C-alpha atoms as one frame of an Amber mdcrd trajectory, in Angstrom:
protein
 -16.532  66.778  18.725 -12.879  67.804  18.348 -10.376  67.341  21.146  -8.408
  70.224  22.574  -5.026  68.767  21.580  -4.031  71.822  19.559  -4.540  74.040
  22.591  -2.877  71.505  24.854   0.193  71.383  22.627   0.741  75.114  23.035
   0.092  74.841  26.755   2.497  71.905  27.125   5.346  73.897  25.660   4.644
  76.862  27.919   4.490  74.698  30.998   7.750  72.909  30.179   9.585  76.204
  29.766   8.011  78.149  32.632   8.814  77.798  36.291   6.262  76.085  38.572
   5.695  79.311  40.477   4.738  81.055  37.210   1.660  78.836  36.872  -1.588
  79.145  38.723  -2.728  76.595  41.286  -4.916  75.123  38.584  -2.049  72.913
  37.438  -1.437  71.179  40.734  -1.496  67.400  40.524  -3.667  65.069  42.546
  -2.006  64.593  45.849  -2.027  68.366  46.349  -5.029  69.440  48.422  -6.153
  71.860  45.708  -6.287  69.384  42.795  -8.041  71.188  40.001 -11.462  70.184
  38.761 -12.523  71.899  35.557 -15.749  71.664  33.622 -13.921  71.522  30.294
 -10.469  71.851  28.863 -11.702  75.084  27.342 -10.740  76.721  30.629  -7.074
  76.009  29.834  -7.154  78.520  26.988  -7.117  81.390  29.440  -3.819  80.097
  30.856  -2.031  79.574  27.521   1.275  81.311  27.067   3.035  81.891  23.736
   6.036  79.788  22.830   9.406  81.247  23.641  11.227  82.359  20.469  13.885
  79.671  20.955  11.371  76.847  21.447   9.170  78.064  18.605  12.142  78.152
  16.252  13.331  74.709  17.259   9.879  73.213  16.875   9.598  74.770  13.435
  12.989  73.403  12.392  12.246  69.916  13.705   8.867  69.783  11.974  10.460
  71.093   8.807  13.210  68.467   8.936  10.747  65.575   9.282   8.099  66.930
   6.897   6.534  64.208   4.750   5.545  64.973   1.147   1.965  65.993   0.520
  -0.310  63.046  -0.039  -3.518  62.962  -2.110  -6.982  63.618  -0.653  -9.213
  60.572  -0.400 -12.506  60.367  -2.299 -15.531  58.725  -0.739 -16.368  56.034
  -1.605 -12.752  54.965  -2.025 -11.505  52.998  -5.007  -8.055  51.432  -5.092
  -7.777  51.999  -8.843  -5.677  55.163  -8.570  -3.704  54.161  -5.466  -0.193
  52.709  -5.322  -0.063  49.002  -6.154   3.105  47.075  -5.242   2.269  44.309
  -7.748   2.350  46.741 -10.703   5.308  48.719  -9.328   8.916  47.733 -10.000
  12.467  48.387  -8.941  15.559  48.239 -11.129  19.219  48.032 -10.185  20.911
  50.778 -12.160  24.054  49.650 -13.991  27.447  51.034 -13.101  28.748  53.779
 -15.347  30.024  52.502 -18.691  28.849  49.024 -17.773  31.816  48.367 -15.515
  31.977  45.693 -12.803  30.896  46.393  -9.241  33.623  46.572  -6.617  33.590
  46.639  -2.836  33.114  50.231  -1.730  30.915  51.238  -4.681  27.473  52.754
  -4.273  24.556  50.733  -5.592  21.477  52.645  -6.684  18.055  51.093  -7.170
  15.373  52.999  -9.076  11.788  52.408  -7.920   8.774  53.265 -10.076   5.315
  53.226  -8.562   2.173  52.354 -10.512  -1.491  52.240  -9.548  -3.848  49.264
  -9.688  -4.701  50.074 -13.294  -1.052  49.955 -14.302  -0.725  53.723 -14.713
   2.429  55.420 -13.417   1.957  57.455 -10.252   2.569  61.191 -10.617   3.196
  62.101  -6.969   5.260  60.910  -4.010   4.586  60.143  -0.363   4.624  56.324
  -0.475   6.229  54.655   2.547   9.024  52.382   1.318  11.704  50.291   2.986
  14.757  48.878   1.229  17.523  46.515   2.201  20.424  44.618   0.617  20.927
  41.147   2.029  22.878  37.929   1.665  21.599  35.165   3.914  24.598  32.912
   3.246  26.971  35.580   4.515  24.670  36.601   7.338  24.836  40.081   5.809
  22.329  42.892   5.513  22.175  46.660   5.165  19.366  49.202   5.018  19.012
  51.428   1.973  18.361  55.148   2.014  15.172  56.138   0.145  14.868  59.379
  -1.823  11.424  60.540  -2.949  11.451  62.519  -6.211   7.780  63.481  -5.698
   6.742  62.195  -9.128   6.125  58.510  -8.452   9.817  57.682  -8.748  12.096
  56.830  -5.842  15.670  55.667  -5.414  17.325  53.481  -2.812  21.071  53.757
  -2.274  23.287  51.125  -0.665  26.958  50.958   0.207  28.321  47.814  -1.481
  30.284  45.903   1.133  29.457  42.399  -0.157  27.360  40.905  -2.943  23.685
  40.448  -2.263  20.074  40.852  -3.325  18.003  43.997  -3.054  14.520  44.029
  -1.546  12.029  46.894  -1.634   8.852  46.859   0.476   5.803  49.077   0.201
   4.779  49.693   3.807   1.904  52.041   2.913   0.727  53.718  -0.271   0.738
  57.508  -0.123  -3.041  57.465   0.119  -2.805  55.504   3.391  -0.550  58.223
   4.825  -3.385  60.697   4.215  -5.614  58.590   6.450  -2.911  58.041   9.094
  -2.418  61.804   9.273  -6.154  62.380   9.624  -6.420  59.873  12.444  -3.713
  61.586  14.499  -5.305  64.962  13.951  -8.937  64.039  14.551  -8.734  60.923
  16.737  -5.662  61.255  18.999  -7.676  59.666  21.813  -8.508  56.507  19.850
  -6.519  54.636  22.486  -8.023  55.520  25.839  -6.979  54.884  29.394  -8.801
  54.232  32.637  -8.133  55.067  36.260  -9.704  53.681  39.388 -10.686  55.942
  42.270 -11.398  54.474  45.672 -12.762  55.510  49.034 -13.758  53.476  52.071
 -17.252  53.180  50.623 -16.914  52.505  46.901 -14.723  52.405  43.778 -15.250
  54.374  40.591 -13.575  54.115  37.163 -13.228  56.979  34.681 -11.512  57.673
  31.371  -8.118  59.413  31.228  -5.859  60.709  28.478  -3.555  63.445  27.275
  -6.586  64.997  25.596 -10.155  64.670  26.871 -13.172  65.678  24.863 -15.094
  68.495  26.539 -18.259  67.401  28.325 -20.263  68.640  31.282 -18.353  66.188
  33.460 -15.663  67.779  35.687 -12.026  66.971  34.937  -9.117  66.147  37.264
  -5.828  67.662  36.144  -2.779  65.508  36.918  -0.329  67.571  34.885   3.173
  67.150  36.266   4.367  70.344  37.921   8.031  69.868  37.068   7.888  68.694
  33.453   4.530  70.146  32.428   3.490  66.766  30.995  -0.324  66.785  30.759
  -2.640  64.059  32.014  -6.355  64.336  32.705  -9.130  62.101  34.005 -12.854
  62.700  34.188 -13.713  63.239  37.836 -15.654  60.360  39.413 -18.948  61.152
  41.079 -18.721  61.756  44.802 -14.972  61.127  44.920 -12.021  63.488  45.171
  -9.332  63.668  42.476  -6.943  62.620  45.236  -8.677  59.225  45.423  -7.053
  57.996  42.202  -5.185  54.734  42.816  -4.440  53.076  39.459  -4.067  53.462
  35.703  -4.497  51.004  32.842  -5.158  50.695  29.135  -8.896  51.108  28.640
  -9.097  49.941  25.050  -9.338  51.142  21.480 -12.058  52.994  19.673 -13.375
  51.096  16.675 -14.985  51.936  13.350 -13.053  55.193  12.992 -12.255  54.808
   9.300 -13.970  53.918   6.043 -10.620  53.488   4.305  -9.883  49.876   5.291
  -9.020  49.047   1.666  -5.793  51.026   2.060  -4.586  48.697   4.821  -4.718
  45.152   3.431  -2.132  42.503   4.128  -0.767  40.963   0.956  -2.303  43.742
  -1.140  -0.909  47.163  -0.234   0.528  46.957   3.288   4.068  45.662   3.874
   4.237  43.988   0.463   7.424  43.427  -1.552   7.771  45.199  -4.886   9.047
  42.942  -7.717  12.314  43.591  -9.502  12.405  44.508 -13.178  15.476  42.527
 -14.153  18.079  41.070 -11.770  17.563  41.743  -8.066  21.114  40.785  -7.087
  24.596  42.019  -7.872  27.983  40.366  -7.975  30.865  42.437  -6.734  34.604
  41.991  -7.006  37.267  42.615  -4.368  38.615  46.139  -4.207  40.655  47.086
  -7.244  44.408  46.874  -6.955  45.948  50.197  -6.142  42.608  51.566  -4.964
  42.455  52.298  -1.260  39.185  51.277   0.354  38.082  52.576   3.699  34.896
  53.884   5.236  34.757  57.458   4.010  32.342  60.328   4.301  31.597  59.865
   0.617  30.693  56.209   1.169  28.550  57.110   4.148  26.761  59.817   2.234
  27.752  62.422   4.809  27.117  65.826   3.353  24.054  64.415   1.594  21.046
  62.646   3.075  22.201  59.021   3.224  23.880  58.252   6.513  23.641  54.522
   7.251  24.687  53.633  10.786  25.936  50.126  10.088  25.446  46.728   8.511
  25.454  43.022   9.363  28.180  40.635   8.292  28.308  37.043   9.547  25.376
  37.972  11.769  27.383  40.669  13.531  26.498  44.375  13.473  29.346  46.613
  12.355  29.288  50.393  12.663  29.872  52.704   9.716  30.924  55.751  11.712
  34.492  54.619  12.222  33.860  53.175  15.685  34.260  49.511  16.585  31.348
  47.434  17.847  33.000  44.975  20.179  31.694  41.456  20.641  30.707  40.595
  24.203  30.098  36.918  23.598  30.475  35.634  27.133  28.959  36.547  30.467
  32.451  37.260  31.807  33.072  39.799  29.014  29.821  41.595  29.795  30.551
  41.483  33.526  34.026  42.920  33.004  32.562  45.849  31.063  29.839  46.557
  33.625  32.010  46.011  36.692  31.528  48.886  39.120  28.757  50.398  36.991
  25.256  51.604  37.783  22.967  51.235  34.762  19.591  52.986  34.843  17.128
  52.031  32.080  13.930  53.950  31.388  11.242  53.551  28.774   8.773  51.134
  27.264   8.776  47.337  27.012  11.448  47.383  24.288  13.749  48.929  26.887
  12.702  46.391  29.490  13.754  43.737  26.970  17.358  44.917  27.427  17.072
  44.662  31.219  15.752  41.121  30.840  18.552  40.212  28.419  21.258  41.311
  30.865  19.475  39.602  33.726  19.349  36.330  31.777  22.902  36.601  30.432
  24.734  37.278  33.690  24.469  34.412  36.183  25.749  36.567  39.042  23.299
  39.400  38.338  20.388  38.629  40.638  17.038  40.353  40.295  15.624  41.670
  43.548  11.887  41.127  43.890  10.352  44.506  44.645   6.835  43.072  44.162
   6.256  45.731  41.507   4.334  45.167  38.271   6.694  43.763  35.645   5.217
  46.013  32.967   6.289  49.251  34.664   8.686  48.341  37.456  10.689  49.483
  39.175  12.908  46.467  38.437  16.283  46.021  40.086  19.183  43.567  39.709
  22.469  43.405  41.607  25.779  41.613  41.184  27.233  42.229  44.631  30.671
  40.714  43.962  31.267  42.821  40.845  29.421  45.897  42.099  26.970  45.967
  39.170  23.576  47.573  39.718  20.936  47.601  36.944  17.459  49.144  37.163
  14.498  49.608  34.885  11.430  51.802  35.171   8.717  52.493  32.610   8.191
  56.014  31.303   5.233  58.112  32.417   1.888  58.233  30.602   0.711  57.677
  27.978   1.552  54.034  28.659  -0.584  51.121  27.501  -0.324  48.622  30.313
  -2.272  46.448  32.726  -3.744  47.867  35.910  -0.850  49.428  37.842  -0.618
  51.881  40.755  -0.800  55.418  39.408   1.904  56.529  41.836   4.380  54.261
  40.012   4.072  56.231  36.761   7.191  58.394  36.661   8.347  60.725  33.888
  11.860  60.098  32.579  12.892  63.743  33.013  12.012  63.635  36.712  13.915
  60.385  37.161  17.003  61.841  35.476  16.900  64.819  37.842  17.330  62.348
  40.712  20.372  60.615  39.187  23.674  61.726  40.721  25.627  60.581  37.667
  29.348  60.209  37.134  31.871  58.121  35.234  30.439  54.884  36.647  26.842
  55.756  35.777  25.060  54.776  32.568  21.628  56.116  31.626  19.727  54.343
  28.864  16.248  55.202  27.632  13.875  54.378  24.823  10.540  56.120  24.429
   8.521  55.748  21.225   6.024  52.870  21.020   3.233  54.512  23.041   3.270
  57.856  21.229   2.319  56.861  17.671  -1.342  57.813  17.921  -0.712  61.342
  19.236   0.218  64.454  17.259   3.960  64.545  16.568   4.232  67.878  18.409
   3.336  66.121  21.656   6.186  63.650  21.171   8.653  66.419  20.299   7.831
  68.216  23.538   8.323  65.040  25.551  11.756  64.655  23.947  12.609  68.294
  24.666  11.645  67.798  28.312  13.896  64.734  28.570  16.705  66.534  26.753
  16.629  69.374  29.270  17.034  66.808  32.045  19.901  65.152  30.139  21.632
  68.519  29.821  21.246  69.102  33.560  22.618  65.625  34.289  25.646  66.066
  32.036  26.292  69.527  33.472  26.583  68.213  37.035  28.184  64.875  36.055
  29.922  65.142  32.647  31.272  61.605  32.792  27.809  60.033  32.688  27.190
  57.867  29.614  23.768  58.524  28.028  22.431  56.087  25.421  19.124  56.262
  23.520  17.386  53.319  21.860  15.412  54.318  18.784  12.176  52.778  17.574
  12.157  49.957  15.033   9.999  48.484  12.250   7.426  45.995  13.452   4.607
  43.768  12.317   1.086  45.098  12.585  -2.421  44.123  11.581  -4.643  46.243
   9.326  -6.467  47.642  12.355  -3.179  47.920  14.249  -1.768  50.207  11.567
  -3.673  53.080  13.176  -1.699  52.521  16.373   1.607  50.925  15.363   2.275
  51.923  11.765   5.936  52.008  10.758   5.249  55.432   9.246   4.375  56.790
  12.681   7.526  55.223  14.124   9.759  56.514  11.327   8.502  60.072  11.795
   9.248  59.857  15.508  12.670  58.411  14.780  13.464  61.455  12.654  12.173
  63.766  15.377  14.331  62.056  18.004  17.425  62.398  15.833  16.701  66.082
  15.273  16.033  66.895  18.940  19.217  65.213  20.202  21.481  66.159  17.304
  24.715  67.718  18.545  24.247  66.607  22.153  26.589  64.281  24.020  24.412
  61.194  23.725  24.790  57.909  21.860  22.131  56.289  19.679  21.494  52.595
  19.220  19.879  52.605  15.790  17.265  49.918  16.374  15.477  50.999  13.179
  18.350  49.993  10.908  19.349  47.009  13.017  15.893  45.471  12.582  15.431
  46.587   8.971  18.805  45.197   7.849  18.332  41.807   9.544  16.737  38.819
   7.814  14.460  38.066  10.787  10.845  39.308  10.632  10.059  42.780  11.896
   8.828  42.699  15.458   8.042  45.278  18.125  10.299  43.195  20.382  13.139
  41.994  18.137  14.328  38.413  18.398  17.401  37.479  20.500  20.044  37.648
  17.710  19.118  41.301  17.102  18.939  42.121  20.820  22.401  40.597  21.301
  23.783  42.962  18.651  22.013  45.919  20.252  23.554  45.057  23.614  26.975
  44.836  21.949  26.499  48.380  20.637  25.382  49.552  24.095  28.363  47.932
  25.829  30.738  49.353  23.214  29.557  52.834  24.195  30.047  52.013  27.878
  33.460  50.396  27.353  34.903  51.869  24.136  37.886  50.168  22.588  41.105
  51.804  23.670  43.089  53.302  20.807  46.713  52.177  20.688
């Protein structure tokens, strides 16, 4: 039975753009005496409002900007014979024009040709590829920009800043993307959540989610009145919707696909593609009389390739003309944060930053609020230096242990309670728990947060706002349907599009993990986190010019 996500998506956008008084009492959350109980989400259709022209246009433009090439339909039973095979595929470093030497500042282009398991060239695009240039001796690495020519041929472009070796990885064949798309469309509730309801007599547990499949069982509507973010639970027998006390990850649905062959470690999932010829290049210092500097041409600005930075000697360096300062001591970090209030919101990858600062600053003492570590709130204070750092998890969907439902706060609502100012820093990262839902749902969450950011910056223009992007990670074959890098990359592109042109700063965790020699991980290892914190602190305390 299909879920009502398509209807919910339209309703979400209406409720985030309308005023609370414009909606009926049916959208009141539990905690209000008139918490709604519906027999089915079908009843929401009567309350749907059309998108505003501005929101509809923006959604269209965002979806258009992140559109992935069409991928082939999947036959049943499935054979790998005609699917992309990294072992048969190759990449080739294209020679410089007229066979000249490579110099620092040149652009290196790698041509990638995909073949199937029978050795036949692929005729269409849509494969998920990652590329990087690296030199372990120099502690250097940079991500490459992939272009899909939609005919089985791809290119990866790098800015040559040092000599190194190219690496190309097939994350998923195009055929796997077909299945990943289907899963998000047909099985958005494959991760489900539970809530406990309690009275003086007994406790009940029911299933909750953004989308619930229609049954005869009544539904409690916990949609947030201010943001319009939807959340529903099946109503427990003989208990009020107001009796809800907790929320937790209920588990994962299994046996949802017959296409397991498309997700095999060492075969067609996160497998390196071999080079046809040399995989490395030797470059010479810049030519005499030739001025070398980071230019728009080198960055690819005006085209599609816009790398954010690279590693050299293990240190991340920006390619936008800004300087990433090195905060190598606790005193340097303390000096930057002195007198600052830093509010962090998001998932566990954001909490990782809170924990890093807490561990790095001996005078920053965490205050025990007896709150669940997984969601917070967490709080740390350096009284002598007037540094205050907090962390709170974002609102549902959030895969976590059993936590009080009243502690689940939406980022937009939290931002509306921040006074802001030149001594206030707001940092958020929201991505890892949205992969299994339709991309439209994630876009609307970002739009809701962006509206709150705009309100914050309007009342307190000096506030520094920083966003952590998602990053590549390791995942199992079954985990691909929850944590695939393709899902994350699509949401990265959506985040960039939604916040483009706004006064916010991005920490490009995607490139910082991809360019590093350490393995991909949902929670990057300390050397990468240290570089991310250096980027964050450089936004907070930019280098003074002159």
